[in-house]
PDB file of C-alpha atoms in Angstrom:
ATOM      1  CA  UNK A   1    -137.786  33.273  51.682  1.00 74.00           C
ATOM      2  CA  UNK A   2    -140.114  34.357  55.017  1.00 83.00           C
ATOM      3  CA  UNK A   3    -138.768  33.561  58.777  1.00 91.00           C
ATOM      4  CA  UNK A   4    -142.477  33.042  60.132  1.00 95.00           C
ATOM      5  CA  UNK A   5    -141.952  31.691  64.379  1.00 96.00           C
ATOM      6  CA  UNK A   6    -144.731  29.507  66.248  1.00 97.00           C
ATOM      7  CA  UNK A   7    -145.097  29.681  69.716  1.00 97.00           C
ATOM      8  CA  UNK A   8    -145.504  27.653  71.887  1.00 97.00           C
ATOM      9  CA  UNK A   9    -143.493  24.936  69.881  1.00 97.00           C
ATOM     10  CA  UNK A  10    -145.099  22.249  72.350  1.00 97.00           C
ATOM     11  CA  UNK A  11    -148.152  22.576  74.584  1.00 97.00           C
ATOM     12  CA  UNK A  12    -149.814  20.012  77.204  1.00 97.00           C
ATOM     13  CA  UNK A  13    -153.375  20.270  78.134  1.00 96.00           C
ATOM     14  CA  UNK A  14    -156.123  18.256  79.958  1.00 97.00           C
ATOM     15  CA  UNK A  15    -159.133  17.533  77.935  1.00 97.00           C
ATOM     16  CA  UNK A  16    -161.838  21.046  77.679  1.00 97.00           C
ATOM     17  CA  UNK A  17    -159.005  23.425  78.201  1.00 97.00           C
ATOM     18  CA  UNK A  18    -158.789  26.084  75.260  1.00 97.00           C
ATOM     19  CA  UNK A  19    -155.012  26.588  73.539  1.00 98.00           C
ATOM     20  CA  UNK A  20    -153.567  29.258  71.700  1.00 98.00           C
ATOM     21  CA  UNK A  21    -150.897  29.166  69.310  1.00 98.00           C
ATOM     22  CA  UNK A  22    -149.089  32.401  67.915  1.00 97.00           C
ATOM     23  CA  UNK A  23    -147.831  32.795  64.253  1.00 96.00           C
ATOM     24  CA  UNK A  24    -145.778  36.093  63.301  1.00 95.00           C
ATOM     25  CA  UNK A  25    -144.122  36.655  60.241  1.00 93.00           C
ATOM     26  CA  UNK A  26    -140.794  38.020  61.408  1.00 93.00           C
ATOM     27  CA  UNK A  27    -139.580  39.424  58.279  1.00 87.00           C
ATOM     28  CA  UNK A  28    -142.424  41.197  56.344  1.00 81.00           C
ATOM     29  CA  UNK A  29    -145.983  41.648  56.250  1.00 86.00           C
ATOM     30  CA  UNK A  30    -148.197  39.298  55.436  1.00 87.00           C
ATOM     31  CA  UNK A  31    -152.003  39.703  54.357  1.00 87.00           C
ATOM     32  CA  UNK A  32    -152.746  35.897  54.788  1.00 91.00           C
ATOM     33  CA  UNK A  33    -151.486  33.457  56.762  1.00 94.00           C
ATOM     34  CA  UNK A  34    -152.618  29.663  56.567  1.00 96.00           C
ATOM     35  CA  UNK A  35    -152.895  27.110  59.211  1.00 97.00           C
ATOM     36  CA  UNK A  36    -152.275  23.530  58.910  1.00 97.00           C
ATOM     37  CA  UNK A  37    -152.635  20.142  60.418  1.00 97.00           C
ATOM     38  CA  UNK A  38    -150.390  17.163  60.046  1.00 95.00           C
ATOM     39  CA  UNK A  39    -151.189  13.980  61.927  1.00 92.00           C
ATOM     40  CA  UNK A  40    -148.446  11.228  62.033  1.00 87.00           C
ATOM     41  CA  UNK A  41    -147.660   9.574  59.019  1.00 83.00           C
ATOM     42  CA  UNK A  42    -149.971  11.911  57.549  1.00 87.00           C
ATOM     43  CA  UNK A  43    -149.565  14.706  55.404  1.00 89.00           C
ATOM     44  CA  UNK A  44    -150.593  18.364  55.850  1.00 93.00           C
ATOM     45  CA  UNK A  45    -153.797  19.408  55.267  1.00 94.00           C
ATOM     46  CA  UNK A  46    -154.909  23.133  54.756  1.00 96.00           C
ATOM     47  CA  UNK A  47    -157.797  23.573  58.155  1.00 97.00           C
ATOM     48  CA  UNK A  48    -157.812  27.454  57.069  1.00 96.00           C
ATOM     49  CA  UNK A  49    -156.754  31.162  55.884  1.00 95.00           C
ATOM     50  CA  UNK A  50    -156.266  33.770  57.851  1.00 92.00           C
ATOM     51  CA  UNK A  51    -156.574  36.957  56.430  1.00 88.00           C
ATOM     52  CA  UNK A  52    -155.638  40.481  58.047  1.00 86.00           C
ATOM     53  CA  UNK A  53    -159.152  42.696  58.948  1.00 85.00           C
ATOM     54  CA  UNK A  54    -161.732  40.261  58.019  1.00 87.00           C
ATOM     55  CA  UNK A  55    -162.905  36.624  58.477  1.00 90.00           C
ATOM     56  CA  UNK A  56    -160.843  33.484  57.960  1.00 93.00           C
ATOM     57  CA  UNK A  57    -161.934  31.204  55.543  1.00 95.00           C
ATOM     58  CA  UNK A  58    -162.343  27.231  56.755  1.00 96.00           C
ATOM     59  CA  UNK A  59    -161.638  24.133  55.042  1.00 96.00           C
ATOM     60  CA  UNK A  60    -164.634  21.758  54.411  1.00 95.00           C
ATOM     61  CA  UNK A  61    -164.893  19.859  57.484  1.00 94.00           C
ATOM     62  CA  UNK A  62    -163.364  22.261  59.873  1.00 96.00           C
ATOM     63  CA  UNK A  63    -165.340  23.638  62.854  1.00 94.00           C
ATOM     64  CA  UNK A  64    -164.779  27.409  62.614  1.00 93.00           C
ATOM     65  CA  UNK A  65    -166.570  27.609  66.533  1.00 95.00           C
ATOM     66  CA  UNK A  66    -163.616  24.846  67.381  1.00 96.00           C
ATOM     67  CA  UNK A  67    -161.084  26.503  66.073  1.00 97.00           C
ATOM     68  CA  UNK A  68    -160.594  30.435  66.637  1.00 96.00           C
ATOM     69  CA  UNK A  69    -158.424  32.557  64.202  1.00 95.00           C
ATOM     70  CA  UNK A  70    -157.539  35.945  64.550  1.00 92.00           C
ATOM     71  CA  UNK A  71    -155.284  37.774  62.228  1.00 90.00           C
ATOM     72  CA  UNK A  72    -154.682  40.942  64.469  1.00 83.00           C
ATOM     73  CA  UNK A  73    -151.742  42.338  62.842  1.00 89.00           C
ATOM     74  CA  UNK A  74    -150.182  42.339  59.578  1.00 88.00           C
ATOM     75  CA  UNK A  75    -147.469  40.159  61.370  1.00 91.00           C
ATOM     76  CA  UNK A  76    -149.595  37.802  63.714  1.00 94.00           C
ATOM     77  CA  UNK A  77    -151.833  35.345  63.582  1.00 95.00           C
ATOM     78  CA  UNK A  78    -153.464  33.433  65.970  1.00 96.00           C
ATOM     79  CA  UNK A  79    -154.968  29.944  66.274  1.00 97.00           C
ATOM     80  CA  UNK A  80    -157.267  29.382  69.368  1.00 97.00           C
ATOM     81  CA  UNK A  81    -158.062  25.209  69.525  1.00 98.00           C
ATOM     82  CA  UNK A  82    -161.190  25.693  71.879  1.00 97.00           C
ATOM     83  CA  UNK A  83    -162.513  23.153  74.735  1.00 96.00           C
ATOM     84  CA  UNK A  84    -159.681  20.253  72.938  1.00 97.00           C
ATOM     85  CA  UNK A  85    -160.191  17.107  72.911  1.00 96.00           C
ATOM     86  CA  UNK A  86    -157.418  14.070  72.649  1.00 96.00           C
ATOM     87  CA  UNK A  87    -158.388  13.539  69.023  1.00 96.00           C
ATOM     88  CA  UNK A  88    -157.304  17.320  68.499  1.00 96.00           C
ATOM     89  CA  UNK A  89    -154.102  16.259  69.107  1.00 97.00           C
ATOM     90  CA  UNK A  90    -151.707  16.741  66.464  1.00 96.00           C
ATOM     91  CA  UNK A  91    -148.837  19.148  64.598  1.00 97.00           C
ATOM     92  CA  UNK A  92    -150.405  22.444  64.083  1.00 98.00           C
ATOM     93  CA  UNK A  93    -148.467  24.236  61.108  1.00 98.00           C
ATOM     94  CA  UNK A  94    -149.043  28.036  59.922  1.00 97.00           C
ATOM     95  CA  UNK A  95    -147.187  29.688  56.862  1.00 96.00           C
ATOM     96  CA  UNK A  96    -147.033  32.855  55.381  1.00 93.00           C
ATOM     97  CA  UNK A  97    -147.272  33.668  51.435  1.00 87.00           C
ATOM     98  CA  UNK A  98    -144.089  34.293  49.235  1.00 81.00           C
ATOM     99  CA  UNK A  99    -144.018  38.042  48.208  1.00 76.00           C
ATOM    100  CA  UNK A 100    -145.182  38.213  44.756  1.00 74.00           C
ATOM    101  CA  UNK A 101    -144.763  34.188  44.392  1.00 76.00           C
ATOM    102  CA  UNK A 102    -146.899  31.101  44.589  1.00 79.00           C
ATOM    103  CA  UNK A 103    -144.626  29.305  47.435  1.00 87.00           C
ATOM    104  CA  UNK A 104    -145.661  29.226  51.573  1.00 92.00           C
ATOM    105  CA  UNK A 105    -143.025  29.612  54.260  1.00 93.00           C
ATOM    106  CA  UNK A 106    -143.641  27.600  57.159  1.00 96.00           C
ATOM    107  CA  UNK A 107    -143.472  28.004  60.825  1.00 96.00           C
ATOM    108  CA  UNK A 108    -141.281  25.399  63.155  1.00 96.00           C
ATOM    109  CA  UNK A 109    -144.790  23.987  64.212  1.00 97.00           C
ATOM    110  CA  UNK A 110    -146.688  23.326  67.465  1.00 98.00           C
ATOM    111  CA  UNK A 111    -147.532  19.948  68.643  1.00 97.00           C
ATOM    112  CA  UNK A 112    -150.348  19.586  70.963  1.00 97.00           C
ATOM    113  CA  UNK A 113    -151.040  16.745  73.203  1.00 97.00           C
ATOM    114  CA  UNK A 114    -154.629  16.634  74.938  1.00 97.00           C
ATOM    115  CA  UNK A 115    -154.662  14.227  77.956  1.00 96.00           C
TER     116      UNK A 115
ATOM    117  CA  UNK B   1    -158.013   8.792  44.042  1.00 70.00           C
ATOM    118  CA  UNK B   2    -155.950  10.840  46.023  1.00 79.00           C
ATOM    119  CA  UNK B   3    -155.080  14.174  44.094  1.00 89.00           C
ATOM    120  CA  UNK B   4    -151.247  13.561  44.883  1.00 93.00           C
ATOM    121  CA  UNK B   5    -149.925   9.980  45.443  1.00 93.00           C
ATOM    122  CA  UNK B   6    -146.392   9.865  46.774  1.00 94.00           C
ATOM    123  CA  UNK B   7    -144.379   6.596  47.917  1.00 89.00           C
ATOM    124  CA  UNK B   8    -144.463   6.821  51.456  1.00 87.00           C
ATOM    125  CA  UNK B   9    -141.026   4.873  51.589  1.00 87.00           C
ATOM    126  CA  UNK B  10    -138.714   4.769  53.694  1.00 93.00           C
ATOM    127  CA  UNK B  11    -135.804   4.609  50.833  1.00 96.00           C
ATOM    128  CA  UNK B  12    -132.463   4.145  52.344  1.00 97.00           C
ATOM    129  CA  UNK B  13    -129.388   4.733  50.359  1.00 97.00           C
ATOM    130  CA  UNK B  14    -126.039   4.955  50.583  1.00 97.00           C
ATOM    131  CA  UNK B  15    -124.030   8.375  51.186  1.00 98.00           C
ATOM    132  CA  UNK B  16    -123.106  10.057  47.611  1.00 97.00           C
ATOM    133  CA  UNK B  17    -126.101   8.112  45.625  1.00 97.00           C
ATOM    134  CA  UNK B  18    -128.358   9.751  43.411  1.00 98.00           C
ATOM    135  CA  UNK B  19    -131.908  10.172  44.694  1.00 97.00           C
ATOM    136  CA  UNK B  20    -135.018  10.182  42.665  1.00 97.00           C
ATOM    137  CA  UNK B  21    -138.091  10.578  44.472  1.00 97.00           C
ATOM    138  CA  UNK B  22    -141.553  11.318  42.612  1.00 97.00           C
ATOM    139  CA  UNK B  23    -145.285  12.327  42.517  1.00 97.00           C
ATOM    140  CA  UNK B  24    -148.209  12.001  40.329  1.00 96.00           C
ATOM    141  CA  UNK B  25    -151.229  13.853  40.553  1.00 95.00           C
ATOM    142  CA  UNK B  26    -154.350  13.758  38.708  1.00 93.00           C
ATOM    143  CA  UNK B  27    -155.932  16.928  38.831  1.00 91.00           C
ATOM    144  CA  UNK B  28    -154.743  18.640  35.451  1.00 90.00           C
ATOM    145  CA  UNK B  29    -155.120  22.421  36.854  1.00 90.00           C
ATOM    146  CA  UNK B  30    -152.551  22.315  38.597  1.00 90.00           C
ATOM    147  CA  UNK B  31    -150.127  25.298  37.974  1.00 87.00           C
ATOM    148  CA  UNK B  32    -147.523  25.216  40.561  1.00 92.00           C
ATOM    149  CA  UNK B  33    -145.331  22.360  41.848  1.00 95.00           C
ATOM    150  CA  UNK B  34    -142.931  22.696  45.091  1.00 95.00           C
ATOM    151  CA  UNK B  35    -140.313  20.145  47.013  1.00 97.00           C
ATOM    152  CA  UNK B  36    -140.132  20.220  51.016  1.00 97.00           C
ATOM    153  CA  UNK B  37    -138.019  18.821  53.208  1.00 97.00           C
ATOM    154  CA  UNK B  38    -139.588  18.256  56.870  1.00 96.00           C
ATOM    155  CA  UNK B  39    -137.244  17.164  59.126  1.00 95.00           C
ATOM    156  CA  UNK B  40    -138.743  14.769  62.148  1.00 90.00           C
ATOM    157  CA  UNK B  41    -141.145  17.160  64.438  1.00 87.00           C
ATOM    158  CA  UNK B  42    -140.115  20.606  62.209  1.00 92.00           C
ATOM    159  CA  UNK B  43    -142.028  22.847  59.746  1.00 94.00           C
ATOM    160  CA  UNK B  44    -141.432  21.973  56.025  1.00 96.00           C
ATOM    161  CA  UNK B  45    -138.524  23.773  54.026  1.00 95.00           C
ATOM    162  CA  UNK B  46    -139.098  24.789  51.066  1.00 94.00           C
ATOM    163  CA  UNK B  47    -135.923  23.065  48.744  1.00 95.00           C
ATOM    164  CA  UNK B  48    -137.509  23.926  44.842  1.00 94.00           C
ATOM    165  CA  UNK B  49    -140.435  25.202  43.346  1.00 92.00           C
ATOM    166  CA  UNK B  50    -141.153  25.650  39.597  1.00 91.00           C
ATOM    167  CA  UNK B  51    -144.639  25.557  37.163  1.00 87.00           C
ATOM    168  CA  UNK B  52    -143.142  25.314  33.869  1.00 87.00           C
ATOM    169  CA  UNK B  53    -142.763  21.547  32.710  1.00 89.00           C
ATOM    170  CA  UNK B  54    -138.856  20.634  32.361  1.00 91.00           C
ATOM    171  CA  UNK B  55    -135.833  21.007  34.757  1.00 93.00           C
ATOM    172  CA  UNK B  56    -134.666  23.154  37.583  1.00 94.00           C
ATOM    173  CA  UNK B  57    -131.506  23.150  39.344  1.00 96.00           C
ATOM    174  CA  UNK B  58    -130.320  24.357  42.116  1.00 95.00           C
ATOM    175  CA  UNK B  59    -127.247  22.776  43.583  1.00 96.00           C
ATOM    176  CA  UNK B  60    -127.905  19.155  44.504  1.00 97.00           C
ATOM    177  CA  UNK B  61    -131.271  19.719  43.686  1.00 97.00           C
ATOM    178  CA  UNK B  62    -132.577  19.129  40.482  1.00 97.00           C
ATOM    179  CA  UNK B  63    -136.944  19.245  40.190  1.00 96.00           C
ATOM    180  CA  UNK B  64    -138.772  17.587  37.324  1.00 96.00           C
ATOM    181  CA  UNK B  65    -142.138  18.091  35.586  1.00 96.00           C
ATOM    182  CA  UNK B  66    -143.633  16.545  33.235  1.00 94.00           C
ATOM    183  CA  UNK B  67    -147.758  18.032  32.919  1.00 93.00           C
ATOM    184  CA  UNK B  68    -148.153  15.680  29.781  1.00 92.00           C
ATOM    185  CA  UNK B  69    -147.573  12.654  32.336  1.00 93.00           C
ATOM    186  CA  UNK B  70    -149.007  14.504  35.579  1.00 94.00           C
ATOM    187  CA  UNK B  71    -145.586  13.451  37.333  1.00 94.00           C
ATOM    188  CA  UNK B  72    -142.691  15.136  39.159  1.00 96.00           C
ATOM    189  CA  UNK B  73    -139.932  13.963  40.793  1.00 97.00           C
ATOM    190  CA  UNK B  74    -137.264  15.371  42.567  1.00 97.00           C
ATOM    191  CA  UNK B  75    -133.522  13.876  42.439  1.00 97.00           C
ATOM    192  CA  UNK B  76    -130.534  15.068  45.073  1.00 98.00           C
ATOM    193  CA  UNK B  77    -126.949  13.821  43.809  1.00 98.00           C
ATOM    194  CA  UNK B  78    -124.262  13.017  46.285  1.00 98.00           C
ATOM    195  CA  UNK B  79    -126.354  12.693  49.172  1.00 98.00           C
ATOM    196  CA  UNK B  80    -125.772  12.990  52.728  1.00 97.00           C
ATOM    197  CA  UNK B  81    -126.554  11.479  56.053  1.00 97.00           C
ATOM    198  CA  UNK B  82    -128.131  15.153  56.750  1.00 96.00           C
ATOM    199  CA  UNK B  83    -130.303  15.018  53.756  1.00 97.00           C
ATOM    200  CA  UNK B  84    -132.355  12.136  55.741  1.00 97.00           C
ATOM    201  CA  UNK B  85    -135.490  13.892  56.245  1.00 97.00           C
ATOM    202  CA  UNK B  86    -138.836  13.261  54.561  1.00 96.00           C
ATOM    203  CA  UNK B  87    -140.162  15.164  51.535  1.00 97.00           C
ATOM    204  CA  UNK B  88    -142.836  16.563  50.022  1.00 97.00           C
ATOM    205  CA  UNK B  89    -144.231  16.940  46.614  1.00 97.00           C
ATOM    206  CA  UNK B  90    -147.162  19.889  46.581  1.00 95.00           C
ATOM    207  CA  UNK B  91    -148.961  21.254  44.217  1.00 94.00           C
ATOM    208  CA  UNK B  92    -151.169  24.425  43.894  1.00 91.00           C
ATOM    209  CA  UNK B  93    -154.196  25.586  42.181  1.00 84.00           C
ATOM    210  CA  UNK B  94    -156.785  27.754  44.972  1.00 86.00           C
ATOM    211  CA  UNK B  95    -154.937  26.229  47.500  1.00 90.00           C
ATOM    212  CA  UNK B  96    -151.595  23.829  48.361  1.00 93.00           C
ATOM    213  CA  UNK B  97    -151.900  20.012  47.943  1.00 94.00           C
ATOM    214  CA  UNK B  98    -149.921  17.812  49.580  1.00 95.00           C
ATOM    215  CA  UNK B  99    -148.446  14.088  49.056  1.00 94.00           C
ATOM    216  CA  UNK B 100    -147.947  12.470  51.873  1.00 93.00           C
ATOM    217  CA  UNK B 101    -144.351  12.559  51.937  1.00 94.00           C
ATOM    218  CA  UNK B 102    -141.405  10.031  51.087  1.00 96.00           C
ATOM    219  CA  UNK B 103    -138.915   9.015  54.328  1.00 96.00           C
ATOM    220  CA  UNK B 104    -135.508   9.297  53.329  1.00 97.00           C
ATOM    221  CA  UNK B 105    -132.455   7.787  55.141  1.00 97.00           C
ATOM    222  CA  UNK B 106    -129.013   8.043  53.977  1.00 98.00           C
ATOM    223  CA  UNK B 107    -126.373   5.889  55.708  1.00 96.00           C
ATOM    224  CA  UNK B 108    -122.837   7.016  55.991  1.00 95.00           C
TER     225      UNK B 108
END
């Protein structure tokens, strides 16, 4: 499998403050990462794909302005959740692609709380 | 419809029971089918994947599909208090699908 790391694992912010959250891929390169949300009691849903030297590509319903990815390096990623809100709270998950397979490694997760 | 329903639970068993736990989709082109195991405020694990119909084991672990029936379960023998986690059926075509996940608990 992948090691992929999150950072922070837990963030705290008042309301219009902008958050970023780190993904690497510790243990090989990977051309796309993904980002996902889980709320509680809720299951994951796919907000977008990051992909090395161009654009990520959003889910329907997902502000691209909102939320900021970067894919600087063929080992990080980087999710930017800009001017939150409390409803953006929630468990922010990224993965990384299986060489040569179908599967997605996941990170440990980030949960953000917006007071 | 949801494309993948899964019993939200929570099941609660006994250590050293057998464990079935299952999904059904509805979208036919679906090629891929995986188990995770999230653990309470952690990333999923990935425990089995497979995208042929039939069996796959892997220790405890034994994953099920059936395409005909659009269903897929997963069963764990002899579990353990540190299998209590919740899992998750998903499924993969452009992108992954998720069920919503079943709560496991398994008492000592």
């Amino acid at each position: 499998g992948a090691v992929v790391s999150q950072h922070p694992s837990r963030v705290i912010c008042k309301s219009g403050t902008s958050v970023k959250i780190e993904c690497r891929s510790l243990d090989f390169q990977a051309t796309t990462m993904f980002w996902y949300r889980q709320f509680p009691k809720q299951s994951l849903m796919l907000m977008a794909t990051s992909n090395e030297g161009s654009k990520a590509t959003y889910e329907q319903g997902v502000e691209k302005d909102k939320f900021l990815i970067n894919h600087a390096s063929l080992t990080l990623s980087t999710l930017t959740v800009t001017s939150a809100h409390p409803e953006d709270s929630s468990f922010y998950i990224c993965s990384v692609e299986g060489q040569g397979t179908e599967t997605q490694y996941f990170g440990p997760g980030t949960r953000l709380l917006v007071l | 419809q949801k494309e993948v329903e899964q019993d939200p639970g929570p099941l609660s068993v006994p250590e050293g029971a057998i464990v079935s736990l299952n999904c059904t989709y509805s979208n036919s082109a679906f090629q891929y089918f995986m188990w995770y195991r999230q653990y309470s405020r952690k990333g999923p694990e990935l425990l089995m994947y497979t995208y042929s119909s039939g069996n796959k084991e892997d220790g405890r672990f034994t994953a099920q599909v059936d395409k005909s029936s659009k269903y897929i379960s997963l069963f764990i023998r002899d579990s353990q208090p540190s299998d209590s986690a919740t899992y998750l059926c998903a499924m993969m075509v452009d992108k992954l699908i998720f069920g919503t996940g079943t709560r496991l608990q398994v008492f000592p």
